[in-house]
Every structure is written in C-alpha cells, then in structure tokens.
mmCIF file of C-alpha atoms in Angstrom:
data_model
loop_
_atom_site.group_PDB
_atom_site.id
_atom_site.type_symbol
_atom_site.label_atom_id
_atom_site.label_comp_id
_atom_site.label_asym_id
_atom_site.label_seq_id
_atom_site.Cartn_x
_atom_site.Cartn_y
_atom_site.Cartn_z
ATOM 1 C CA UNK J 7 88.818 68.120 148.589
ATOM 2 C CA UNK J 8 87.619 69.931 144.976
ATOM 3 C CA UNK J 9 90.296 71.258 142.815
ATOM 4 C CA UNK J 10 89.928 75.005 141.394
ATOM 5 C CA UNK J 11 91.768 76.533 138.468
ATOM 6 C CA UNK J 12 91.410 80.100 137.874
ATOM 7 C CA UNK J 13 92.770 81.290 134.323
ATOM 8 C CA UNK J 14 93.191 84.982 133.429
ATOM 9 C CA UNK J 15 94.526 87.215 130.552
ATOM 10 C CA UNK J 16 94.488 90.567 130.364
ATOM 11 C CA UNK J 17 96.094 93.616 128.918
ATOM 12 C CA UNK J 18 96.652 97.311 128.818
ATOM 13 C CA UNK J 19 97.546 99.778 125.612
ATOM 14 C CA UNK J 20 97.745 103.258 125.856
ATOM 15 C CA UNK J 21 97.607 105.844 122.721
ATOM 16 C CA UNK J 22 98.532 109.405 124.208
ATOM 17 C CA UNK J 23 95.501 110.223 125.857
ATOM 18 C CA UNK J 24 93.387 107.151 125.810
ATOM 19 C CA UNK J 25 93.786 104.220 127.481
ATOM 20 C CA UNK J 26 92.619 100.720 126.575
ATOM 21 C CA UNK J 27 91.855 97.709 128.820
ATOM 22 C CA UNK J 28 90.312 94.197 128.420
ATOM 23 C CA UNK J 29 90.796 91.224 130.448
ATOM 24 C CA UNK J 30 89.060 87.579 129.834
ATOM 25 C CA UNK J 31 88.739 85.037 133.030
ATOM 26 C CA UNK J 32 87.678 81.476 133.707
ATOM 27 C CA UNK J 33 87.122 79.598 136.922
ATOM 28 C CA UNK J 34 87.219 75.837 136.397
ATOM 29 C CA UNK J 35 86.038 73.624 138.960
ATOM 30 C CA UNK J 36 84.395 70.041 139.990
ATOM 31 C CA UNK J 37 82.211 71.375 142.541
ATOM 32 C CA UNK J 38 77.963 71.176 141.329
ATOM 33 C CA UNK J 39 77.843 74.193 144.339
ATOM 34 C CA UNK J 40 80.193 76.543 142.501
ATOM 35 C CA UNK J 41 79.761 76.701 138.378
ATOM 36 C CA UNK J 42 83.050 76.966 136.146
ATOM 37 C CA UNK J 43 82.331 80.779 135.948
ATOM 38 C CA UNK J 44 83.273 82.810 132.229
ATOM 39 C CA UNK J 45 83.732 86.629 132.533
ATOM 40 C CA UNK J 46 85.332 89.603 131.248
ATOM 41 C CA UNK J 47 85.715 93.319 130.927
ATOM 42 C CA UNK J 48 86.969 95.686 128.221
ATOM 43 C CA UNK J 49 87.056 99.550 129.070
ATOM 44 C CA UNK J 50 88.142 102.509 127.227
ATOM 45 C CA UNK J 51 89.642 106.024 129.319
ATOM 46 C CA UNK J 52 89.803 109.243 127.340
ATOM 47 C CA UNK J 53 92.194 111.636 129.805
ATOM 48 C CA UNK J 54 92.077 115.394 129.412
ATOM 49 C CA UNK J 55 94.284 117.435 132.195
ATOM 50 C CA UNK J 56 93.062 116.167 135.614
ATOM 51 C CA UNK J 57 90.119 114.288 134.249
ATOM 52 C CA UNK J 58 89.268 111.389 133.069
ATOM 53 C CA UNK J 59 85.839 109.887 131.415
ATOM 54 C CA UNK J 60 85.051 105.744 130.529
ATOM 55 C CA UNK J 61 83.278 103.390 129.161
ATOM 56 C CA UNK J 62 83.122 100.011 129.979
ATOM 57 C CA UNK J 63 81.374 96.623 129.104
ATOM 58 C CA UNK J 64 81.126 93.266 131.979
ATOM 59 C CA UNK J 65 80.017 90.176 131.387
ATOM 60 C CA UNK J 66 79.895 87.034 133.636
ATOM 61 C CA UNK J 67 78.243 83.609 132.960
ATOM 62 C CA UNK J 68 78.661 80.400 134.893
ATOM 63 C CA UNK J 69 77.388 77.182 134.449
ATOM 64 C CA UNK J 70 73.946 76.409 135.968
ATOM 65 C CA UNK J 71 72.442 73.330 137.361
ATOM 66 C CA UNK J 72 69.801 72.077 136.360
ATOM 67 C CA UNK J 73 67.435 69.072 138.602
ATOM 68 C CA UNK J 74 66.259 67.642 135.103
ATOM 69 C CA UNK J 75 69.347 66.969 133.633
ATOM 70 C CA UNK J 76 70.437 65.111 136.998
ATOM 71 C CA UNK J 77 67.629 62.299 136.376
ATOM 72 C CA UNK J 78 64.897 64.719 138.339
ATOM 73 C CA UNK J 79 61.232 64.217 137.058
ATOM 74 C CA UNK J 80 59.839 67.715 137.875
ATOM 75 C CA UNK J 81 56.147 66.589 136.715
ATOM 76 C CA UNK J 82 56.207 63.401 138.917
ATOM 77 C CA UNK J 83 57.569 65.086 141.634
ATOM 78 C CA UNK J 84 54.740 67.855 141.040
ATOM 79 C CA UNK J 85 51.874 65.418 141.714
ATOM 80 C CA UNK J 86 53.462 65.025 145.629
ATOM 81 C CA UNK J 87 51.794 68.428 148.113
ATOM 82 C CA UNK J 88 55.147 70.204 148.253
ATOM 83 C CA UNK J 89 57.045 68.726 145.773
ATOM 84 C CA UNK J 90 57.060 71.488 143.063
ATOM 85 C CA UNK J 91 58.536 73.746 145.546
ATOM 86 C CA UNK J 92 60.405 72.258 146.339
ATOM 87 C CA UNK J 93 62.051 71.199 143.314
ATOM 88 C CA UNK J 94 62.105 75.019 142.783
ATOM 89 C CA UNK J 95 63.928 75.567 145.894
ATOM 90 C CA UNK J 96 66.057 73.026 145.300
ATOM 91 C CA UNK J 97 67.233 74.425 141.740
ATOM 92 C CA UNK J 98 67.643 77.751 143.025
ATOM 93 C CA UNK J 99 69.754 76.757 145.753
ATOM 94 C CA UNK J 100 71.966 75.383 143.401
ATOM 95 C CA UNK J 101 72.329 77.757 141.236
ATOM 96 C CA UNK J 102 73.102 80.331 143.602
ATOM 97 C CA UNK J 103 76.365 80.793 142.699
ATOM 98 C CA UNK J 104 75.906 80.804 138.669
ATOM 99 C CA UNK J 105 76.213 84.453 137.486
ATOM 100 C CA UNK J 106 74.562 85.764 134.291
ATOM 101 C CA UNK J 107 74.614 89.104 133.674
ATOM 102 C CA UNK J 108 76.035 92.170 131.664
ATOM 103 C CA UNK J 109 77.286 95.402 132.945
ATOM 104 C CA UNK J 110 77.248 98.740 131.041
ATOM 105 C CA UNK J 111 79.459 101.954 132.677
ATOM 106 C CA UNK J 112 79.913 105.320 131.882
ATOM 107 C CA UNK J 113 81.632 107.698 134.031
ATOM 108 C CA UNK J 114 84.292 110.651 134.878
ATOM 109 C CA UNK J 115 86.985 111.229 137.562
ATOM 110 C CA UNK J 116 88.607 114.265 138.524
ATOM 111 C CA UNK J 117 92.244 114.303 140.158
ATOM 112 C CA UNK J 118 92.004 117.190 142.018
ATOM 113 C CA UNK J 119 95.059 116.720 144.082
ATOM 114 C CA UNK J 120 97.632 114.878 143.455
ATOM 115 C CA UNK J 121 96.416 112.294 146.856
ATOM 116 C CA UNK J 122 93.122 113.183 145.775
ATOM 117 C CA UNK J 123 90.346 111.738 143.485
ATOM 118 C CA UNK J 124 86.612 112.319 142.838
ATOM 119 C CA UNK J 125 84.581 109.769 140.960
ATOM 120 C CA UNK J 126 81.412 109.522 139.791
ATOM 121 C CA UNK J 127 79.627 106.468 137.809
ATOM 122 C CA UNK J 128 76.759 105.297 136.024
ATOM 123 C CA UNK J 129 75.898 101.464 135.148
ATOM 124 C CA UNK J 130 73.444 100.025 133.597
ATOM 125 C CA UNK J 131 73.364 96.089 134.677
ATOM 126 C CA UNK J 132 70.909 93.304 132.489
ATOM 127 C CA UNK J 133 70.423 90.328 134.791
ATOM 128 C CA UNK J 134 69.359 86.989 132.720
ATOM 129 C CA UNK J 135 67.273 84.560 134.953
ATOM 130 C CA UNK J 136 68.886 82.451 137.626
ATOM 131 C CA UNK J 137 71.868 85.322 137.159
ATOM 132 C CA UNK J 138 71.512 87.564 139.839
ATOM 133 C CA UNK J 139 74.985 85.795 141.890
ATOM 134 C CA UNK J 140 76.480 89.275 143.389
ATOM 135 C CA UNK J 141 72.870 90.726 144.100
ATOM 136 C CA UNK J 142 69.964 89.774 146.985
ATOM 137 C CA UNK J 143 66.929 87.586 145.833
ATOM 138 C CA UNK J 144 63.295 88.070 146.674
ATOM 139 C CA UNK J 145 62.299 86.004 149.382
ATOM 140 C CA UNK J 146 58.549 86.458 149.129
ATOM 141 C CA UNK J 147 58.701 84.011 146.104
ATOM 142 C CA UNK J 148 60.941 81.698 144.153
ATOM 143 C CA UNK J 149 61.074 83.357 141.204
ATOM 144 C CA UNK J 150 64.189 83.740 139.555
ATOM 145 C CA UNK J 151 65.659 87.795 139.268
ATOM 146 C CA UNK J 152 65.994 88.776 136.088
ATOM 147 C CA UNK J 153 65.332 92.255 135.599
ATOM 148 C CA UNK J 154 68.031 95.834 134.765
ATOM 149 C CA UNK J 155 69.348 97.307 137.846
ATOM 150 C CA UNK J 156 70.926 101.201 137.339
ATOM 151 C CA UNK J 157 73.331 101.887 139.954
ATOM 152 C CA UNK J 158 74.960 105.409 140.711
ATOM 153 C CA UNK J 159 78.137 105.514 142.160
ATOM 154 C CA UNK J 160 80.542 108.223 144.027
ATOM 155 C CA UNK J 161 83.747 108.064 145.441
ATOM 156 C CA UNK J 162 86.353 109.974 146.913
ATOM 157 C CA UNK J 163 89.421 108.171 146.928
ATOM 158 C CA UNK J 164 93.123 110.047 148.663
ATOM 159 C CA UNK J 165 96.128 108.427 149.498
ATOM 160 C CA UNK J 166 98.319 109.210 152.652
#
C-alpha cells in the first residue's frame, strides 16, 4: 500500500576516443523499512584499437532511521537487562536498507573478437557506518560496518 517514485537522469558524450558518462538517481518513498535512497555515477572511457581503460566514481546514500528521533529514550531503555541491545538491534534492523558508501574503479577491457570481451577491474569501496546495504554484516556483534573493501573483478563476456 506505499507509493515509490524512482527519478533518474543521465547522459552520454563522446569526444573521438573518449567517452563520458554520468547519471544522478533518487528513490522516493513513505516506507521507514526502505530510505528515499540518493546515488550516482560518473565514468570516463579512453578507447585505443580493441581496448578500452576507465575510471569511475559511485556514490549512494539513503536516509537512515534513527530510534531517538522516533521518541526512543536509549538511556532509559539501557537501565532494563536487554534493553540496550536491543535498541541496537532494533536500529540496525532498520536501517538495513540505508546505503552509504563510495565506490572508486579503475580498469581495462580488451575486445578480442568481435562476440568477445575480456575485462578486468579494480575498486576501491569506503563504507560510512550503518552503510554497508549491498554487503553481509558481522553477526558476532552489532556493530555497524564501516570499513574499505578492494574488490578485483574479471569477466569474459561473448555474445551468440
């Protein structure tokens, strides 16, 4: 019974061998389970005979919840055996949907057929507490993820 609105712009502009993309998105919705979410992307392709190298830059916020602002007394729900827990559970649970983090790339693919494709990728990703949406938490303790992740990537990608 919640209403969504997703709004997106984007664009493309080439200039002979580099290529230019950005796009800027926003989810807007009533729900307190899914935050009105902010993101974006802007990447840059340099293309030299079959290959191509990039840069790019992500970033995606949402709105978090937060028990205090919602009339929540975290200190006199501390003095109760359990209770800061699980106001921390509580909070997390909530925000489990609100993203907060920045993405870094770098990386080079190589057309070597014209059906074929062979990527490789580098990123660098900066998770800000309570933003780790798109990754597992640690479920020895409540604490929030916020930490750099480095992922490599590879891919071979062909088309029938």
């Amino acid at each position: 019974g919640k209403n969504v609105r997703y709004l997106s712009a984007g664009g493309r502009r080439d200039f002979g061998s580099i290529s230019l993309f950005a796009e800027l998105s926003y989810i807007d919705t009533a729900s307190i389970i899914v935050s009105n979410v902010k993101s974006g992307y802007a990447s840059g392709i340099y293309h030299f005979g079959s290959h191509s190298a990039f840069l790019s830059y992500a970033s995606t916020t949402a709105d978090g919840v937060d028990l205090g602002d919602m009339g929540v007394n975290f200190e006199a729900l501390s003095l109760i055996p359990g209770g800061a827990e699980l106001y921390q559970g509580v909070q997390s649970l909530l925000n489990v949907y609100s993203s907060d983090q920045q993405t870094y790339s770098v990386g080079w693919r190589w057309d070597f057929h014209d059906k074929m494709a062979f990527k490789l990728q580098f990123d660098t990703t900066k998770i800000a507490e309570e933003g780790s949406t798109i990754w597992l938490r640690r479920l020895e303790d409540a604490t929030p993820m916020k930490e750099t992740i480095n992922t490599v990537f590879t891919s071979l990608s062909f088309a029938f």
